Short mmCIF file of C-alpha atoms in Angstrom, two decimals:
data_model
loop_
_atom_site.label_atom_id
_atom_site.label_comp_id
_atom_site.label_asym_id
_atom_site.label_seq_id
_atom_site.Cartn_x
_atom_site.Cartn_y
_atom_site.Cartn_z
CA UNK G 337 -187.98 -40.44 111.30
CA UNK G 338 -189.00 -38.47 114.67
CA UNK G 339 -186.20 -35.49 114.30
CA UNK G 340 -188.20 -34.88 110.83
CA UNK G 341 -190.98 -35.41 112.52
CA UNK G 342 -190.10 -32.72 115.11
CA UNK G 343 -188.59 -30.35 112.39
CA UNK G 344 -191.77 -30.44 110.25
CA UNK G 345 -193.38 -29.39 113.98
CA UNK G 346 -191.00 -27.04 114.75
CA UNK G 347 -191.49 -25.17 111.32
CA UNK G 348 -194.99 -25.53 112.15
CA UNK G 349 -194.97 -23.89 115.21
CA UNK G 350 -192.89 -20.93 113.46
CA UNK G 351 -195.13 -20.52 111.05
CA UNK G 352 -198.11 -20.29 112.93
CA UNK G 353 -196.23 -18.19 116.12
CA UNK G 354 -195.22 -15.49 113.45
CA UNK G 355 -198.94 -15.74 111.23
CA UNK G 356 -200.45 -14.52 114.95
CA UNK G 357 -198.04 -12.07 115.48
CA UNK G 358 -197.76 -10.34 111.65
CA UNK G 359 -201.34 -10.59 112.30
CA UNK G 360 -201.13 -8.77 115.66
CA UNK G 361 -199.02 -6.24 114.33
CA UNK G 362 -200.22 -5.41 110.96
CA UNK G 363 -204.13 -5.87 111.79
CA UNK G 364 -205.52 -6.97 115.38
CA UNK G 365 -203.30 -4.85 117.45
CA UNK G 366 -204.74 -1.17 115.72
CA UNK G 367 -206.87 0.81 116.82
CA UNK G 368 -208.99 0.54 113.92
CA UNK G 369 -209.41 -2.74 113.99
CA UNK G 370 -209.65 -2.88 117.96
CA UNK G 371 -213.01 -0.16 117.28
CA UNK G 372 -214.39 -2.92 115.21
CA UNK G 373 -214.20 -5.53 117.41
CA UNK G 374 -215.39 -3.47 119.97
CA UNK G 375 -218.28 -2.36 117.82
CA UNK G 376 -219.12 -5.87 116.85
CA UNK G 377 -218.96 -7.61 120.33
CA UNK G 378 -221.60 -4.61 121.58
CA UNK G 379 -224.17 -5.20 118.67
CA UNK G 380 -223.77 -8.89 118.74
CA UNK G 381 -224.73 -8.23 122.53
CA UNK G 382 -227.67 -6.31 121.51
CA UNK G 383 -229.06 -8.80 119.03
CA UNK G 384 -228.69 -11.52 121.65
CA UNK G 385 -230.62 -9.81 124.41
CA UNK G 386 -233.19 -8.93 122.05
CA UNK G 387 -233.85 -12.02 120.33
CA UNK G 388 -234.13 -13.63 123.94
CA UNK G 389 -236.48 -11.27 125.96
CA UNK G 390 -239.83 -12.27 126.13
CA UNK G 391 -242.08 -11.40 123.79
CA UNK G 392 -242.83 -8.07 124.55
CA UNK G 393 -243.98 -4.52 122.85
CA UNK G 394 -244.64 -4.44 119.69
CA UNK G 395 -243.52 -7.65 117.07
CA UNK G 396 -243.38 -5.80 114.34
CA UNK G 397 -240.64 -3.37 115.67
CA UNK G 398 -238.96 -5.86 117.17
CA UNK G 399 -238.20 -7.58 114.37
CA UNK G 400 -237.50 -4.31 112.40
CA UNK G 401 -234.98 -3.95 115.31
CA UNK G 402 -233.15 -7.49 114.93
CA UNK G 403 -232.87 -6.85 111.13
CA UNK G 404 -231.25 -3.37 111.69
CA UNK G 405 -229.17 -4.79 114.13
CA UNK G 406 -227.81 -7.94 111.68
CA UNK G 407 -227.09 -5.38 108.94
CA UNK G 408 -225.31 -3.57 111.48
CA UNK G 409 -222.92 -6.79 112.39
CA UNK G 410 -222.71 -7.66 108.48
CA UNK G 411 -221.40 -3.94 108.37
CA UNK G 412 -218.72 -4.49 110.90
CA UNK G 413 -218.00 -7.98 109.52
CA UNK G 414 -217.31 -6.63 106.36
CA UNK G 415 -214.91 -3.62 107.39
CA UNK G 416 -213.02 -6.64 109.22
CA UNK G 417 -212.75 -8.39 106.29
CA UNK G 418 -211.30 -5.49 104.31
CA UNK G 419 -208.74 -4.42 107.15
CA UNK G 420 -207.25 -8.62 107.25
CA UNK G 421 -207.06 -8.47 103.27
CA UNK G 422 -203.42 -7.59 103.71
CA UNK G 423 -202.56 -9.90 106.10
CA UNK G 424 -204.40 -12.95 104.52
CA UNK G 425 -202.62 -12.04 101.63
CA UNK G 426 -199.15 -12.29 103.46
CA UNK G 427 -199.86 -15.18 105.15
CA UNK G 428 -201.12 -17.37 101.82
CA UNK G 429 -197.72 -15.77 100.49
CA UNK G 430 -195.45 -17.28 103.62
CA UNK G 431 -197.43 -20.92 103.44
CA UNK G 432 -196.53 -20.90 99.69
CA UNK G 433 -192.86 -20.89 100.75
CA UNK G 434 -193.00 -23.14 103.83
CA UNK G 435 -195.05 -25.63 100.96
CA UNK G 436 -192.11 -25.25 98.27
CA UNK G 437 -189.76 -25.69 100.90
CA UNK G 438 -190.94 -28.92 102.30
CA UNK G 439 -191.94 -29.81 99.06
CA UNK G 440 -188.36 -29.41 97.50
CA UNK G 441 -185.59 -28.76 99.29
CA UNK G 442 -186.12 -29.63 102.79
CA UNK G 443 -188.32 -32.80 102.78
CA UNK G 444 -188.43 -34.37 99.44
CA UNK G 445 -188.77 -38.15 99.59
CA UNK G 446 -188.82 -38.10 103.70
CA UNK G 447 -191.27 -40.37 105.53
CA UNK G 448 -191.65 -38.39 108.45
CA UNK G 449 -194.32 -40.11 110.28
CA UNK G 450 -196.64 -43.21 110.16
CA UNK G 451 -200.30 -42.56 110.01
CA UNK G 452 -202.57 -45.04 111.71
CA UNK G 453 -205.26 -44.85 109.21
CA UNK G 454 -204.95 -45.14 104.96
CA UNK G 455 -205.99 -41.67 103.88
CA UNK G 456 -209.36 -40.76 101.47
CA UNK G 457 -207.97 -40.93 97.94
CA UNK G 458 -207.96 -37.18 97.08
CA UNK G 459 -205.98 -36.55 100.83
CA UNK G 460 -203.58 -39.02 99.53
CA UNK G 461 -202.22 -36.52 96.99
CA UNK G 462 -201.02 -34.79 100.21
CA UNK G 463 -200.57 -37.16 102.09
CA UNK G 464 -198.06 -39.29 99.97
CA UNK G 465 -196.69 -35.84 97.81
CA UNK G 466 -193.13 -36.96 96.51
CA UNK G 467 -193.09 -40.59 98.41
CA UNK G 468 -191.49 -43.33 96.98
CA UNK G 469 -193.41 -47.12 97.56
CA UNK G 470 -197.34 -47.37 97.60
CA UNK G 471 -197.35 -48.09 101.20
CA UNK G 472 -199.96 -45.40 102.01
CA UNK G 473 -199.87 -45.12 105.47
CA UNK G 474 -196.19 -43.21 105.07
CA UNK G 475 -196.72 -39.90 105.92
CA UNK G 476 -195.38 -36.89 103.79
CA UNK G 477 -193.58 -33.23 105.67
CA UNK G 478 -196.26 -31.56 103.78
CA UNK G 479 -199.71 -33.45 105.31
CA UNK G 480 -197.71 -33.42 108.97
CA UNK G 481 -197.29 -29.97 108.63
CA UNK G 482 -201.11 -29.18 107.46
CA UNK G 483 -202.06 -31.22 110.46
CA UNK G 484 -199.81 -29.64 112.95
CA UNK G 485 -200.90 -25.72 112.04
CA UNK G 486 -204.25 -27.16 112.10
CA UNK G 487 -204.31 -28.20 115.41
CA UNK G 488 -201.43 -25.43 116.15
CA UNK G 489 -202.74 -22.39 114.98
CA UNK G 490 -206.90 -23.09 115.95
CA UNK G 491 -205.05 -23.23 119.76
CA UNK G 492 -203.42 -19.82 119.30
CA UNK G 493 -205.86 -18.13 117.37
CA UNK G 494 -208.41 -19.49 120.29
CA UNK G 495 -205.78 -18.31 123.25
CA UNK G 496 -204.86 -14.88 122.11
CA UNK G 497 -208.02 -14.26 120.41
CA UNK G 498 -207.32 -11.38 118.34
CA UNK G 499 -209.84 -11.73 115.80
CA UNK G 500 -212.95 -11.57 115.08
CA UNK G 501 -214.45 -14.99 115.12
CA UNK G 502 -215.70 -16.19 112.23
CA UNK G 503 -218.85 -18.22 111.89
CA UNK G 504 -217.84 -21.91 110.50
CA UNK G 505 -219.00 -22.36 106.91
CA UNK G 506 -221.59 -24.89 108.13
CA UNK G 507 -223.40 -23.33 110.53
CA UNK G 508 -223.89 -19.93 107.51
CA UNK G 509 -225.05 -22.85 105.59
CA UNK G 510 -227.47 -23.89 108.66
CA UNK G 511 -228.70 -20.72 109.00
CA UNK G 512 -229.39 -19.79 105.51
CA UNK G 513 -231.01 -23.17 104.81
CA UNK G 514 -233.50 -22.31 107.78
CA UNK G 515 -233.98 -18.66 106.34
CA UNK G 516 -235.24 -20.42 102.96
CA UNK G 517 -237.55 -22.92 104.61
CA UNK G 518 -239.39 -19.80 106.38
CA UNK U 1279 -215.01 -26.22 145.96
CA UNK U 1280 -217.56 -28.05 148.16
CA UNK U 1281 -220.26 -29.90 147.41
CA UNK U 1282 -222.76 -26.93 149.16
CA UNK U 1283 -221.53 -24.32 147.19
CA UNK U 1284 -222.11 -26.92 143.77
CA UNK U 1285 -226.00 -27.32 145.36
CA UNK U 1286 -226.54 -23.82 146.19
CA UNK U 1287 -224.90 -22.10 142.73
CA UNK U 1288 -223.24 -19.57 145.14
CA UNK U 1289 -219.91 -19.44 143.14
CA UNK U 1290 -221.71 -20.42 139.92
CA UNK U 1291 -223.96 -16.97 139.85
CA UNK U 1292 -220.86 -14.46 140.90
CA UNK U 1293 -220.35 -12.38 138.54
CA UNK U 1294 -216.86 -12.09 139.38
CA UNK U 1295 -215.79 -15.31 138.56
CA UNK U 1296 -214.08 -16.08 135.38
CA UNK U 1297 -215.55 -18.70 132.40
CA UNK U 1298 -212.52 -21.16 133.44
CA UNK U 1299 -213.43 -21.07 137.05
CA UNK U 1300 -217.22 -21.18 135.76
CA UNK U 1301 -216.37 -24.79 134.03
CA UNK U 1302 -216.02 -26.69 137.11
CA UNK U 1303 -219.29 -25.37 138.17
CA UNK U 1304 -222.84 -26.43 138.38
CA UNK U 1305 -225.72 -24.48 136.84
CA UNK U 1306 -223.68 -21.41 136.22
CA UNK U 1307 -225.30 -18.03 134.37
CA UNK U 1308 -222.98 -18.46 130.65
CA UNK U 1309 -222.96 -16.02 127.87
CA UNK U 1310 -222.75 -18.06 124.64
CA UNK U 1311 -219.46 -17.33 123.43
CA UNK U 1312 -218.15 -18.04 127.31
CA UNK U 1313 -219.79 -21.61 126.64
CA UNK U 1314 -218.32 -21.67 123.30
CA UNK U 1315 -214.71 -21.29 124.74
CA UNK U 1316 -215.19 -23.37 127.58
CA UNK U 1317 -216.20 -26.31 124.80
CA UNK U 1318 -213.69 -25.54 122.32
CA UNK U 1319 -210.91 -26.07 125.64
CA UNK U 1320 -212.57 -29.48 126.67
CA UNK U 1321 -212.61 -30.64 123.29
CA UNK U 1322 -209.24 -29.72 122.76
CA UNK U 1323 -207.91 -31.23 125.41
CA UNK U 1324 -210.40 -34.19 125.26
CA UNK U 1325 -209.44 -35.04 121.86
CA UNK U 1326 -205.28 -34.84 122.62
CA UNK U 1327 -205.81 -36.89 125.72
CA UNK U 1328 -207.58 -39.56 123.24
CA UNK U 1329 -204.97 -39.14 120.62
CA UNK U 1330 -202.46 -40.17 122.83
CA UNK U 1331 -204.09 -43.27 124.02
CA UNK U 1332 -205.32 -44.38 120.72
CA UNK U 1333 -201.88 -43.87 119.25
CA UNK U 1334 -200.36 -45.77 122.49
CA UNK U 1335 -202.67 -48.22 122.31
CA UNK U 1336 -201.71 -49.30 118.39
CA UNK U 1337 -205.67 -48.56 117.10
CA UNK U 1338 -205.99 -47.54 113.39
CA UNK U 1339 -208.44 -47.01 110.70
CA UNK U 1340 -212.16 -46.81 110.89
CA UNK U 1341 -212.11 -48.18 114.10
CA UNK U 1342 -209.65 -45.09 115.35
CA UNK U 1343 -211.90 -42.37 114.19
CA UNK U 1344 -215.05 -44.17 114.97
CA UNK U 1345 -214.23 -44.54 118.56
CA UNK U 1346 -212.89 -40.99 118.37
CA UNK U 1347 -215.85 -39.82 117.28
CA UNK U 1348 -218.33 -41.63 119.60
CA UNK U 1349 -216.32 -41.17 122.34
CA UNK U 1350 -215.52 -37.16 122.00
CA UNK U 1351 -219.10 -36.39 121.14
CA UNK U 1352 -220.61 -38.42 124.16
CA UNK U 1353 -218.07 -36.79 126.64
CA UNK U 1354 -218.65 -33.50 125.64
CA UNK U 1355 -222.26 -33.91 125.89
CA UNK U 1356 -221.93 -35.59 129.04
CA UNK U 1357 -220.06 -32.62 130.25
CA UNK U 1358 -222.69 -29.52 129.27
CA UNK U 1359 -226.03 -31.04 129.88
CA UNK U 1360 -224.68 -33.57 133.06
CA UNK U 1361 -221.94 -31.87 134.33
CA UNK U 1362 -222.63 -28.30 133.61
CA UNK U 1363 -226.43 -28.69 133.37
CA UNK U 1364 -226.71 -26.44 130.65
CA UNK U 1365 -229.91 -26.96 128.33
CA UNK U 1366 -228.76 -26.81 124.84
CA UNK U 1367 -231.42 -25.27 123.02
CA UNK U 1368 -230.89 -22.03 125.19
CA UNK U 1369 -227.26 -21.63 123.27
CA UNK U 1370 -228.50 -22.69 119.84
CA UNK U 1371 -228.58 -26.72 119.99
CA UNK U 1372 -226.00 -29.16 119.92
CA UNK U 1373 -225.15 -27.75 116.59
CA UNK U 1374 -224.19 -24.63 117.76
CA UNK U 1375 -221.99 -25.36 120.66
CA UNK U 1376 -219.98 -28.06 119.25
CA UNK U 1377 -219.85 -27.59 115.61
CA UNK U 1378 -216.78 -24.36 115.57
CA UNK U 1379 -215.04 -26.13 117.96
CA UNK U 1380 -214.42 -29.92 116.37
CA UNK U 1381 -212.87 -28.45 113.07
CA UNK U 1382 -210.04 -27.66 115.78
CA UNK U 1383 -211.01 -30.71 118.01
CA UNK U 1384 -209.92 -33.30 115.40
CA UNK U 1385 -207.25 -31.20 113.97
CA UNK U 1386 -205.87 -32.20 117.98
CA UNK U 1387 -206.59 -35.35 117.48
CA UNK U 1388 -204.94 -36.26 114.28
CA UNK U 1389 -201.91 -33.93 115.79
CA UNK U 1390 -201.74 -36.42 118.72
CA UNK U 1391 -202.94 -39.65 117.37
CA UNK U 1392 -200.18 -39.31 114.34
CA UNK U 1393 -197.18 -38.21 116.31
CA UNK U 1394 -197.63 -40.97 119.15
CA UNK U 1395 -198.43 -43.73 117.05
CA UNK U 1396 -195.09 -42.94 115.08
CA UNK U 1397 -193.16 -42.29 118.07
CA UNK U 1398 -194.74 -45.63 119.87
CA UNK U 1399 -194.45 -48.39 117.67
CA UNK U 1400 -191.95 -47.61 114.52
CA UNK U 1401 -187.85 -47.36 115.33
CA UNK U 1402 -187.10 -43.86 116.61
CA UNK U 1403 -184.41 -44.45 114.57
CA UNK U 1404 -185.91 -45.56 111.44
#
C-alpha cells in the first residue's frame, strides 16, 4: 500500500513541479505578463491607501476615484486572464492524462491509502473510482492524488508566487452580496 | 529577540525587516497581503502539524475534522489578535484574513492526516 501511496505522491509532485514551471515559462516569466502584475500590485496599492485615509476633500471625488481605480484592476485582471488562457488550457489537458492514467493503467483496483473518515456521498465517486468491496474508507490513486496537488500545488503557487492572486470565489460572493444590500 | 525590543516595537516598525521576520513580532506595521502570507504559512504548517498527530493518534470521522476545525481556527486567531496584536477589522475581518488561506489549509491537512494514518496503523506491507 505505501509505495502506491508514495507513487500517486510522487506523480503528484511532478505534476504540480512542471504546472508551475510551463506556467513560468509560457506565462508568468514574460514581460507582458510581469507589466501586469506590476500594474496591478501599484493600483491595488492605490485603492488601498485611498479607501483608508481619513475622510478628507471632497466625497464625491473620492469615490469617483475608488470606482476609476476598481475598473482599472478589473482591466488588469482581465488581460491576466486572457494571457493564462493558454496555459490553463495545457494544464486541464496534462491532468486529463495523469486522471486516465491512474484511472486505467497505472492504478486500477489499487487501495492506496486508508482514509480516517467515510467520505460525503458525491466525493465517494472519487474517492472509491474503480474499488472493489464497499468498505468506503479505501482510498482510490485518483482522490490521493486530488488531495496531494491540493495541498501540493496551493504551497508552490504560494512560494514562488508567480501569479496574480486570485480572489477566492467566496469572498466575490461576500463582496457582491454587500454591494446589493447598499 | 528580547523581550524590550517586543515592548518597544523597535524591530516591529523597521522597515527593513522582512514579513517572516515581522511574524515573530509584536504590533508590527503589515500591509494586507504581507498578513495574508504570513496566515496562509501558519495555517499551513498548523494544519500539517495537526494532521500528523490526528493521524498518529488513530482519530477519525466527525470527530477528526471537528477538532481540526476548532482547533486551527482558535490558533490562528490566537496568533493575529494575541500574538501579533493585529485588530482584524483593519485587514477586512476574520473573513478576509483566513478565508484564501484554509482552501489550502485543509487541503494540508487531509494531505497529512491521510498519509499518516495509513502509514501508522495499516501493514506497510499490506
Amino acid at each position: 500500500m505505501w509505495i502506491s501511496a508514495l507513487q500517486v505522491l510522487l506523480i503528484a509532485l511532478a505534476n504540480a513541479g512542471s504546472a508551475e514551471y510551463l506556467g513560468y515559462r509560457l506565462v508568468y516569466g514574460t514581460d507582458d505578463y510581469q507589466s501586469v502584475k506590476r500594474g496591478l500590485s501599484r493600483v491595488t496599492a492605490k485603492l488601498e491607501s485611498e479607501e483608508s485615509s481619513a475622510d478628507s476633500g471632497n466625497p464625491r471625488k473620492r469615490q469617483r476615484r475608488i470606482a476609476e481605480l476598481k475598473k482599472q484592476i478589473k482591466v488588469y485582471k482581465e488581460k491576466a486572464t486572457s494571457m493564462t488562457m493558454r496555459t490553463t488550457l495545457l494544464m486541464a489537458g496534462l491532468q486529463i492524462a495523469v486522471f486516465y492514467f491512474l484511472n486505467t493503467v497505472g492504478f486500477s483496483g489499487v487501495v492506496v491509502a486508508k482514509l480516517p473518515f467515510t467520505p460525503f456521498g458525491f466525493v465517494q465517486g472519487l474517492s472509491h473510482r474503480n474499488l472493489p468491496g464497499e468498505d468506503f474508507t479505501d482510498c482510490s490513486a485518483v482522490f490521493l492524488f486530488v488531495v496531494s496537488s491540493l495541498f501540493i500545488r496551493n504551497v508552490l503557487q504560494r512560494y514562488f508566487d508567480f501569479s496574480i492572486r486570485q480572489v477566492s470565489p467566496w469572498s466575490t460572493a461576500f463582496e457582491q452580496a454587500q454591494e446589493t444590500n447598499l | 529577540m528580547s523581550t524590550n525590543s517586543r515592548r518597544t516595537g523597535s524591530v516591529a516598525t523597521d522597515p527593513q525587516i522582512s514579513k517572516f521576520e515581522k511574524a515573530f513580532c509584536r504590533d508590527a506595521r503589515w500591509e494586507k497581503t504581507e498578513l495574508q502570507d504570513v496566515v496562509f504559512w501558519f495555517l499551513v504548517i498548523i494544519s500539517s502539524i495537526l494532521g500528523l498527530v490526528w493521524g498518529c493518534l488513530g482519530l477519525t470521522g466527525y470527530l477528526g475534522f471537528m477538532s481540526y476545525i476548532g482547533a486551527s481556527f482558535a490558533a490562528s486567531v490566537y496568533y493575529y489578535s494575541t500574538f501579533l496584536g493585529i485588530d482584524e477589522e483593519e485587514y477586512g475581518g476574520k473573513s478576509a484574513l483566513l478565508q484564501e488561506a484554509y482552501t489550502s489549509a485543509l487541503g494540508s491537512f487531509l494531505f497529512t492526516w491521510i498519509f499518516s494514518y495509513t502509514f501508522v496503523h495499516y501493514d506497510l506491507l499490506d
